Short mmCIF file of C-alpha atoms in Angstrom, two decimals:
data_model
loop_
_atom_site.label_atom_id
_atom_site.label_comp_id
_atom_site.label_asym_id
_atom_site.label_seq_id
_atom_site.Cartn_x
_atom_site.Cartn_y
_atom_site.Cartn_z
CA MET A 13 0.00 0.00 0.00
CA THR A 14 2.79 2.38 0.94
CA ALA A 15 4.56 1.62 -2.30
CA VAL A 16 1.45 2.46 -4.33
CA VAL A 17 1.01 5.78 -2.52
CA LEU A 18 4.66 6.65 -3.12
CA THR A 19 4.40 5.77 -6.81
CA LEU A 20 1.26 7.87 -7.25
CA THR A 21 2.93 10.77 -5.46
CA VAL A 22 5.88 10.61 -7.84
CA VAL A 23 3.58 10.41 -10.88
CA VAL A 24 1.53 13.40 -9.73
CA ALA A 25 4.71 15.37 -9.12
CA LEU A 26 5.98 14.59 -12.61
CA LEU A 27 2.64 15.57 -14.17
CA ALA A 28 2.69 18.83 -12.24
CA VAL A 29 6.13 19.65 -13.66
CA LEU A 30 4.91 18.76 -17.15
CA VAL A 31 1.81 20.96 -16.87
CA ALA A 32 3.90 23.85 -15.57
CA GLY A 33 6.23 23.49 -18.54
CA LEU A 34 3.35 23.45 -20.99
CA LEU A 35 1.82 26.55 -19.41
CA ARG A 36 5.12 28.39 -19.67
CA SER A 37 5.53 27.37 -23.28
CA HIS A 38 1.95 28.51 -24.00
CA ALA A 39 2.67 31.87 -22.37
CA THR A 40 5.76 32.29 -24.54
CA ILE A 41 3.75 31.54 -27.69
CA LEU A 42 1.07 34.03 -26.68
CA ALA A 43 3.72 36.66 -26.04
CA ARG A 44 5.21 36.10 -29.47
CA LEU A 45 1.82 36.27 -31.16
CA HIS A 46 1.03 39.44 -29.26
CA GLU A 47 4.28 40.94 -30.55
CA LEU A 48 3.30 40.12 -34.08
CA ASP A 49 -0.25 41.45 -34.26
CA GLY A 50 -0.73 43.39 -31.02
CA GLY A 51 -3.71 41.23 -30.09
CA PRO A 52 -7.41 42.05 -30.58
CA ALA A 53 -8.52 45.69 -30.43
CA GLY A 54 -8.43 47.04 -26.92
CA THR A 55 -6.13 44.31 -25.66
CA PRO A 56 -3.65 45.69 -23.15
CA ALA A 57 0.02 45.26 -23.86
CA PHE A 58 1.45 41.91 -22.95
CA ARG A 59 2.94 41.71 -19.48
CA THR A 60 3.86 39.06 -17.02
CA ALA A 61 2.58 38.71 -13.48
CA PRO A 62 4.20 40.95 -10.88
CA GLY A 63 7.51 39.54 -9.78
CA ILE A 64 7.98 37.39 -12.86
CA PRO A 65 10.69 38.61 -15.22
CA ALA A 66 9.45 39.47 -18.69
CA PRO A 67 10.79 37.32 -21.53
CA GLU A 68 13.51 38.85 -23.68
CA ARG A 69 12.04 40.86 -26.47
CA SER A 70 13.61 41.27 -29.85
CA ALA A 71 12.35 43.75 -32.37
CA PRO A 72 11.32 42.15 -35.67
CA VAL A 73 14.25 42.08 -38.06
CA LEU A 74 13.26 43.55 -41.40
CA LEU A 75 15.12 41.96 -44.28
CA ASP A 76 15.28 43.55 -47.69
CA ASP A 77 13.35 41.78 -50.40
CA PRO A 78 15.73 40.05 -52.77
CA ALA A 79 16.29 42.12 -55.88
CA PRO A 80 14.09 40.84 -58.70
CA VAL A 81 16.11 38.88 -61.20
CA ARG A 82 16.07 40.43 -64.64
CA ARG A 83 16.04 37.71 -67.24
CA ALA A 84 18.42 38.33 -70.12
CA PRO A 85 16.38 39.57 -73.07
CA ASP A 86 15.76 37.41 -76.10
CA VAL A 87 17.40 38.44 -79.36
CA VAL A 88 14.87 39.78 -81.83
CA GLY A 89 15.98 40.56 -85.37
CA THR A 90 16.56 39.12 -88.80
CA THR A 91 19.10 36.74 -90.30
CA PRO A 92 21.28 37.68 -93.29
CA ASP A 93 18.78 35.68 -95.39
CA GLY A 94 15.91 37.90 -94.31
CA GLU A 95 14.39 35.45 -91.86
CA ALA A 96 12.57 37.12 -88.95
CA VAL A 97 13.74 35.54 -85.70
CA VAL A 98 13.23 35.59 -81.98
CA VAL A 99 16.03 33.64 -80.32
CA ARG A 100 15.58 32.64 -76.71
CA THR A 101 18.70 33.21 -74.62
CA SER A 102 17.60 31.30 -71.52
CA GLY A 103 16.42 27.74 -71.19
CA ASP A 104 17.97 24.39 -70.42
CA ALA A 105 21.40 25.44 -71.65
CA GLY A 106 23.31 28.69 -71.83
CA THR A 107 23.79 31.08 -74.72
CA VAL A 108 26.93 32.95 -75.72
CA LEU A 109 26.22 36.13 -77.64
CA LEU A 110 29.11 37.29 -79.78
CA PHE A 111 28.58 40.89 -80.91
CA LEU A 112 30.49 41.58 -84.11
CA SER A 113 30.38 44.02 -86.98
CA SER A 114 31.45 43.70 -90.58
CA GLY A 115 33.68 46.77 -90.61
CA CYS A 116 35.68 46.29 -87.42
CA ALA A 117 39.24 45.04 -87.98
CA THR A 118 39.44 43.14 -84.68
CA CYS A 119 36.23 41.31 -85.53
CA ARG A 120 37.87 39.80 -88.60
CA ALA A 121 39.71 37.25 -86.42
CA PHE A 122 36.39 36.12 -84.98
CA TRP A 123 34.73 35.83 -88.40
CA ASP A 124 37.70 33.72 -89.55
CA GLU A 125 37.52 31.51 -86.46
CA LEU A 126 33.79 31.03 -86.96
CA ALA A 127 34.51 29.78 -90.47
CA ALA A 128 36.58 26.97 -88.92
CA PRO A 129 34.52 26.28 -85.81
CA ALA A 130 36.60 23.28 -84.70
CA GLY A 131 38.58 25.61 -82.45
CA ILE A 132 35.47 26.97 -80.75
CA THR A 133 34.39 24.94 -77.76
CA LEU A 134 31.33 25.58 -75.65
CA PRO A 135 29.78 23.86 -72.64
CA PRO A 136 27.53 20.95 -73.61
CA GLY A 137 24.25 22.18 -75.06
CA ALA A 138 25.32 25.82 -75.10
CA ARG A 139 24.57 27.91 -78.15
CA LEU A 140 26.73 30.48 -79.88
CA LEU A 141 24.85 33.34 -81.50
CA VAL A 142 26.61 36.03 -83.52
CA VAL A 143 24.79 39.35 -83.27
CA THR A 144 25.48 42.29 -85.55
CA LYS A 145 23.60 45.55 -85.68
CA GLY A 146 20.42 45.64 -87.71
CA PRO A 147 20.14 46.28 -91.44
CA GLU A 148 19.70 50.01 -90.80
CA GLN A 149 23.25 50.24 -89.38
CA GLU A 150 25.00 47.25 -90.90
CA SER A 151 25.68 45.98 -94.38
CA VAL A 152 23.59 42.85 -94.73
CA SER A 153 25.52 41.68 -97.78
CA ALA A 154 28.87 42.13 -95.98
CA VAL A 155 27.61 40.15 -93.01
CA ALA A 156 26.27 37.44 -95.29
CA GLU A 157 29.65 37.24 -96.97
CA LEU A 158 31.59 37.06 -93.69
CA ALA A 159 29.25 34.70 -91.89
CA SER A 160 30.11 31.04 -92.03
CA PRO A 161 27.22 28.81 -93.13
CA THR A 162 27.48 27.01 -89.81
CA ALA A 163 27.33 30.16 -87.68
CA GLU A 164 24.01 31.38 -86.40
CA VAL A 165 23.86 35.11 -87.14
CA VAL A 166 21.17 37.61 -86.21
CA LEU A 167 21.10 41.29 -87.16
CA SER A 168 19.59 43.18 -84.25
CA THR A 169 20.33 46.73 -83.15
CA ARG A 170 17.86 46.19 -80.33
CA ALA A 171 20.02 43.39 -78.87
CA TRP A 172 23.03 45.73 -78.79
CA ALA A 173 20.96 48.20 -76.79
CA ASP A 174 19.41 45.51 -74.56
CA TYR A 175 22.83 44.20 -73.57
CA ALA A 176 24.45 47.68 -73.45
CA VAL A 177 27.22 46.58 -75.79
CA PRO A 178 29.96 49.23 -75.74
CA GLY A 179 31.54 48.18 -79.06
CA SER A 180 32.63 45.22 -81.09
CA PRO A 181 33.89 42.63 -80.59
CA TYR A 182 32.04 41.92 -77.36
CA VAL A 183 30.86 38.70 -75.80
CA VAL A 184 28.08 38.05 -73.30
CA ALA A 185 27.44 34.70 -71.62
CA VAL A 186 23.91 34.01 -70.41
CA ASP A 187 23.23 31.21 -67.96
CA GLY A 188 20.35 29.15 -69.35
CA PRO A 189 18.48 28.00 -66.23
CA THR A 190 18.57 31.38 -64.45
CA GLY A 191 18.54 33.61 -67.52
CA ARG A 192 21.21 35.81 -65.95
CA VAL A 193 24.23 37.34 -67.63
CA VAL A 194 27.13 35.51 -65.98
CA GLY A 195 30.04 36.98 -67.88
CA GLU A 196 30.87 39.61 -70.47
CA GLY A 197 33.86 41.31 -71.96
CA THR A 198 36.01 41.56 -75.03
CA GLY A 199 39.16 40.11 -76.50
CA GLY A 200 41.20 39.93 -79.66
CA SER A 201 40.37 36.35 -80.51
CA TRP A 202 38.08 33.52 -79.50
CA SER A 203 40.84 31.92 -77.40
CA GLN A 204 41.11 35.10 -75.32
CA VAL A 205 37.36 35.33 -75.00
CA ALA A 206 37.16 31.65 -74.04
CA ARG A 207 39.59 32.22 -71.16
CA LEU A 208 37.52 35.20 -70.07
CA LEU A 209 34.32 33.15 -70.14
CA ALA A 210 35.94 30.27 -68.28
CA GLN A 211 37.05 32.65 -65.53
CA ALA A 212 33.72 34.45 -65.36
CA THR A 213 31.57 31.35 -65.29
CA GLY A 214 33.95 28.84 -63.73
CA ASP A 215 33.19 26.50 -66.62
CA LEU A 216 36.35 25.07 -68.12
CA ALA A 217 34.36 23.65 -71.01
CA TYR A 218 34.99 26.93 -72.82
CA LEU A 219 38.66 26.01 -73.09
CA PRO A 220 39.79 23.66 -75.84
CA GLY A 221 40.58 20.13 -74.74
CA THR A 222 38.48 20.25 -71.60
CA THR A 223 35.14 19.11 -72.91
CA ARG A 224 35.56 15.74 -71.24
CA ARG A 225 35.28 16.36 -67.56
CA ALA A 226 35.60 13.87 -64.75
CA GLY A 227 32.25 12.62 -63.57
CA LYS A 228 31.09 13.44 -60.07
CA PRO A 229 29.55 11.02 -57.61
CA ALA A 230 25.75 11.25 -57.65
CA ALA A 231 25.69 12.44 -54.04
CA ASP A 232 27.93 15.40 -54.92
CA VAL A 233 25.72 16.30 -57.85
CA ASP A 234 22.60 16.14 -55.68
CA ARG A 235 24.21 18.20 -52.93
CA GLU A 236 25.41 20.79 -55.42
CA ALA A 237 21.98 21.03 -57.03
CA ARG A 238 20.28 21.38 -53.64
CA ALA A 239 22.70 24.11 -52.55
CA ASP A 240 22.11 25.97 -55.84
CA ARG A 241 18.33 25.71 -55.41
CA GLU A 242 18.42 26.99 -51.84
CA LEU A 243 20.77 29.85 -52.69
CA MET A 244 18.64 30.91 -55.64
CA ALA A 245 15.48 30.66 -53.54
CA ALA A 246 17.16 33.09 -51.13
CA GLY A 247 17.91 35.47 -53.99
CA ILE A 248 21.60 34.61 -54.22
CA PHE A 249 22.59 33.86 -57.80
CA PRO A 250 25.90 33.05 -59.44
CA GLY A 251 28.16 36.09 -59.28
CA ASP A 252 26.50 37.53 -56.17
CA ASP A 253 28.98 39.66 -54.21
CA SER A 254 28.14 37.95 -50.95
CA LEU A 255 29.59 34.69 -52.27
CA TYR A 256 33.04 36.19 -52.60
CA ARG A 257 33.19 38.28 -49.43
CA ASP A 258 35.45 37.29 -46.55
CA PRO A 259 33.06 36.46 -43.65
CA ALA A 260 35.61 37.84 -41.15
CA THR A 261 35.53 41.27 -42.77
CA ALA A 262 31.87 41.32 -43.78
CA PRO A 263 29.94 44.37 -42.55
CA VAL A 264 27.74 43.86 -39.52
CA ASP A 265 24.67 44.49 -41.68
CA ASP A 266 25.42 41.25 -43.48
CA ALA A 267 25.33 39.18 -40.31
CA VAL A 268 22.85 36.35 -40.57
CA VAL A 269 20.00 36.60 -38.07
CA TYR A 270 19.05 33.30 -36.56
CA ARG A 271 15.77 33.01 -34.78
CA MET B 25 4.70 38.84 -71.41
CA ARG B 26 4.97 37.80 -75.04
CA THR B 27 7.63 38.66 -77.58
CA PRO B 28 6.15 39.60 -80.94
CA LEU B 29 7.47 37.93 -84.08
CA SER B 30 6.14 39.37 -87.31
CA ALA B 31 6.92 39.00 -90.98
CA HIS B 32 5.09 38.49 -94.27
CA GLY B 33 1.75 39.37 -92.69
CA ILE B 34 2.05 36.75 -89.97
CA SER B 35 2.27 37.88 -86.34
CA ILE B 36 2.95 35.51 -83.47
CA GLY B 37 3.04 36.43 -79.79
CA LEU B 38 5.72 34.17 -78.35
CA PRO B 39 5.49 33.12 -74.69
CA ALA B 40 8.65 33.65 -72.64
CA ASP B 41 10.09 30.19 -73.18
CA PHE B 42 9.41 29.98 -76.91
CA GLU B 43 11.44 31.14 -79.86
CA GLY B 44 10.40 31.47 -83.46
CA ARG B 45 11.44 32.10 -87.03
CA ILE B 46 9.52 33.22 -90.09
CA SER B 47 11.24 32.74 -93.42
CA LEU B 48 10.45 32.21 -97.06
CA ARG B 49 10.38 28.65 -98.27
CA GLY B 50 13.18 27.56 -100.56
CA ARG B 51 15.68 30.28 -99.71
CA PRO B 52 19.27 28.98 -99.80
CA GLY B 53 20.53 27.87 -96.43
CA ARG B 54 17.05 28.18 -95.00
CA PRO B 55 14.15 25.78 -94.62
CA GLY B 56 14.13 23.26 -97.38
CA THR B 57 17.87 22.83 -97.49
CA VAL B 58 18.08 19.68 -95.41
CA ARG B 59 18.95 17.18 -98.07
CA SER B 60 18.84 14.00 -96.03
CA VAL B 61 18.68 12.70 -92.54
CA THR B 62 20.50 9.46 -92.02
CA GLY B 63 19.58 8.83 -88.42
CA ARG B 64 18.54 10.27 -85.09
CA GLY B 65 20.45 13.24 -83.68
CA ALA B 66 21.80 16.50 -84.90
CA ALA B 67 25.04 14.94 -86.03
CA ALA B 68 23.15 12.66 -88.33
CA ALA B 69 21.40 15.45 -90.19
CA VAL B 70 23.26 16.06 -93.41
CA THR B 71 22.74 19.57 -94.62
CA GLU B 72 24.09 21.00 -97.81
CA PRO B 73 23.62 24.45 -99.25
CA VAL B 74 21.15 24.23 -102.05
CA ALA B 75 21.27 26.62 -104.94
CA PRO B 76 18.05 28.57 -105.20
CA GLU B 77 15.76 27.15 -107.77
CA PRO B 78 14.97 29.71 -110.43
CA LEU B 79 11.47 31.07 -110.11
CA ALA B 80 9.14 30.84 -113.05
CA PRO B 81 7.50 34.09 -114.12
CA GLY B 82 4.82 34.95 -111.59
CA GLU B 83 6.08 32.34 -109.14
CA ARG B 84 6.99 33.40 -105.62
CA HIS B 85 8.14 31.98 -102.31
CA TYR B 86 5.69 31.64 -99.45
CA PRO B 87 6.44 32.00 -95.75
CA VAL B 88 6.94 29.22 -93.28
CA SER B 89 6.85 29.92 -89.56
CA HIS B 90 8.46 27.76 -86.93
CA VAL B 91 7.81 28.20 -83.23
CA ALA B 92 9.25 25.94 -80.54
CA ASN B 93 10.11 25.81 -76.86
CA PHE B 94 13.63 24.61 -77.63
CA PRO B 95 16.46 26.12 -79.69
CA LEU B 96 15.57 25.96 -83.37
CA PRO B 97 18.50 25.02 -85.61
CA PRO B 98 19.11 27.44 -88.48
CA ASP B 99 18.68 24.70 -91.06
CA ARG B 100 15.29 23.08 -90.86
CA GLY B 101 12.86 21.51 -93.23
CA ASP B 102 9.47 23.13 -93.68
CA PHE B 103 7.97 20.44 -91.48
CA GLY B 104 10.68 20.50 -88.85
CA CYS B 105 13.14 18.05 -90.33
CA GLY B 106 16.44 18.74 -88.59
CA ALA B 107 14.64 20.17 -85.55
CA VAL B 108 12.40 17.31 -84.42
CA ASP B 109 15.50 15.17 -83.93
CA ARG B 110 16.55 17.48 -81.11
CA MET B 111 13.27 17.40 -79.21
CA THR B 112 12.86 15.90 -75.76
CA GLY B 113 9.60 14.85 -74.11
CA SER B 114 8.86 18.36 -72.86
CA HIS B 115 9.30 20.07 -76.22
CA CYS B 116 6.85 21.06 -78.91
CA LEU B 117 7.26 22.42 -82.42
CA ILE B 118 4.71 24.37 -84.44
CA ALA B 119 5.10 24.79 -88.19
CA LEU B 120 2.80 27.08 -90.11
CA VAL B 121 3.38 26.58 -93.82
CA GLU B 122 1.70 28.80 -96.40
CA TYR B 123 0.74 27.62 -99.88
CA GLY B 124 -0.05 29.49 -103.08
CA PRO B 125 -3.36 31.22 -103.78
CA GLU B 126 -4.30 28.51 -106.26
CA CYS B 127 -5.05 26.32 -103.23
CA VAL B 128 -7.74 28.65 -101.92
CA GLY B 129 -11.17 27.18 -102.45
CA THR B 130 -9.95 23.60 -102.85
CA ALA B 131 -11.48 20.90 -100.67
CA LEU B 132 -8.23 20.33 -98.79
CA PHE B 133 -8.02 23.93 -97.64
CA ALA B 134 -11.77 24.40 -97.13
CA PRO B 135 -11.74 24.68 -93.29
CA ALA B 136 -11.72 28.34 -92.30
CA GLY B 137 -9.79 29.87 -89.45
CA MET B 138 -6.85 28.84 -87.33
CA PRO B 139 -7.33 25.31 -85.98
CA THR B 140 -7.52 24.64 -82.26
CA PRO B 141 -5.86 21.25 -81.74
CA ALA B 142 -7.28 18.80 -79.21
CA VAL B 143 -5.09 16.23 -77.47
CA SER B 144 -7.07 13.41 -79.04
CA ALA B 145 -6.20 14.69 -82.52
CA PHE B 146 -2.50 13.96 -82.05
CA GLY B 147 -1.00 10.67 -83.07
CA PRO B 148 2.20 9.06 -84.28
CA ASP B 149 0.73 8.37 -87.72
CA THR B 150 0.54 12.09 -88.45
CA LEU B 151 4.27 12.58 -88.11
CA GLN B 152 6.16 13.45 -91.26
CA HIS B 153 9.31 11.93 -89.84
CA ARG B 154 8.37 9.25 -87.38
CA ILE B 155 10.35 9.29 -84.12
CA SER B 156 9.52 7.05 -81.20
CA GLY B 157 7.50 8.80 -78.50
CA GLN B 158 6.55 11.81 -80.61
CA LEU B 159 3.03 12.73 -81.65
CA GLY B 160 1.97 14.79 -84.63
CA TYR B 161 -0.96 16.89 -85.81
CA GLN B 162 -1.67 18.24 -89.27
CA ARG B 163 -4.51 20.39 -90.57
CA PHE B 164 -4.99 22.36 -93.79
CA PHE B 165 -7.07 25.50 -93.62
CA THR B 166 -7.56 29.00 -94.99
CA VAL B 167 -7.36 32.16 -92.94
CA SER B 168 -7.62 35.73 -94.22
CA GLY B 169 -7.78 34.34 -97.74
CA ARG B 170 -4.41 32.59 -97.37
CA PRO B 171 -4.05 28.77 -97.42
CA PHE B 172 -1.94 27.17 -94.70
CA CYS B 173 -0.92 23.87 -93.26
CA LEU B 174 -0.53 23.71 -89.50
CA TYR B 175 1.84 20.97 -88.41
CA VAL B 176 2.57 20.37 -84.73
CA VAL B 177 4.94 17.88 -83.13
CA LEU B 178 4.86 16.99 -79.45
CA GLY B 179 8.05 15.58 -78.00
CA GLY B 180 6.38 13.09 -75.70
CA ALA B 181 2.95 11.56 -75.16
CA ARG B 182 3.32 11.78 -71.38
CA ASN B 183 3.25 15.58 -71.50
CA ALA B 184 0.71 15.79 -74.31
CA ALA B 185 -2.04 17.59 -72.38
CA ALA B 186 0.28 20.30 -71.07
CA LEU B 187 2.05 20.72 -74.41
CA VAL B 188 -1.21 21.01 -76.34
CA GLY B 189 -2.19 23.77 -73.93
CA ARG B 190 1.02 25.61 -74.78
CA VAL B 191 0.43 25.08 -78.50
CA ARG B 192 -3.11 26.44 -78.29
CA SER B 193 -1.82 29.44 -76.39
CA VAL B 194 0.63 30.23 -79.20
CA LEU B 195 -1.99 29.72 -81.90
CA ALA B 196 -4.43 31.97 -80.06
CA ALA B 197 -1.79 34.70 -80.23
CA THR B 198 -1.20 34.20 -83.95
CA THR B 199 -2.77 36.47 -86.52
CA VAL B 200 -2.60 36.45 -90.29
CA ALA B 201 -3.16 39.56 -92.36
CA ALA B 202 -5.05 39.37 -95.62
CA ALA B 203 -2.94 38.68 -98.68
#
């Protein structure tokens, strides 16, 4: 009999502790909700009973909305044959836009390299599009003469304006899945431009002889894809400054707030 | 937001993930230049520049429009030869091929207005170039006094319902001016 009474006493004591814990947790939740919406109209401010210390309050942390991502514009124009075209720059694979003109001496090296495209390597699936200014500012017949039959050429003054091209030759790399410009610049030949693109995008497939890359274990690929998804969902895209900043010297404003 | 593509009296409002081309049939290096396809895949498509055939007096080229949700190769046949080989299950290709005015009023081109394809109207037997898994659709019609053939290829039967919805959306945003 004594043993039963002792056991019941212990059980009741444990239940009392449990109920007290639940009540405290409930009070904390109510306090948090009150902080969020202020409670129903006429509700007094949240306070604890006299003698009980108030829970720590933290002002809501307002985070800036991630900057909207501007998708690289499509190229709208005509081909040297007079075909009206709209070329999509984003999609499953990337697009490299090579802005050339018929009269520029430096561009001649690119036109010649395009005529023998064996030396031009791109990441798998990527597309190379040569863009000259439109027929109102460019000689269509000269472009037709320079353009290799295998090169995809579009005459579009609008594309030069859309991509703010400062002059020719100029190259812009667009990442297909995100539609973002991931690299741009100029060079005297495709080999120079390829090195630039490889540095800007981190993709060695732009460099000759590197198209065969070592395969990665499936787990690495999955992990990489998940990290990319989560970063992009948080508004951090390839090339974001925050990815290259030293955490030790990052401004306080950049500190991550954990709740 | 749609990107407008217009030429030869044909205007197409392209959805964000579509691209398109409108050209004249038979131009050198353009549609009609794919001489032969020896197998599946881009590498198997053998393309050769074809000298333009001389036009007879009064003869003219007519436009062909290609719209797709994948990169269109520069060299394509009127009915997508050279492009359909590159399609995956989530891709679709729309070809709008115009014919000469002598076809207006014939029984083949009697239906009036742009067709609105239904999923049930697609089948492998309609494909010009049969590829496993793909479905095709073909209709002849006249709109604005101009005779056309609409040819659509879906990359995969599994996505047929969704792809047909995309195709209908493109066709709804397509207008043809009178000849």
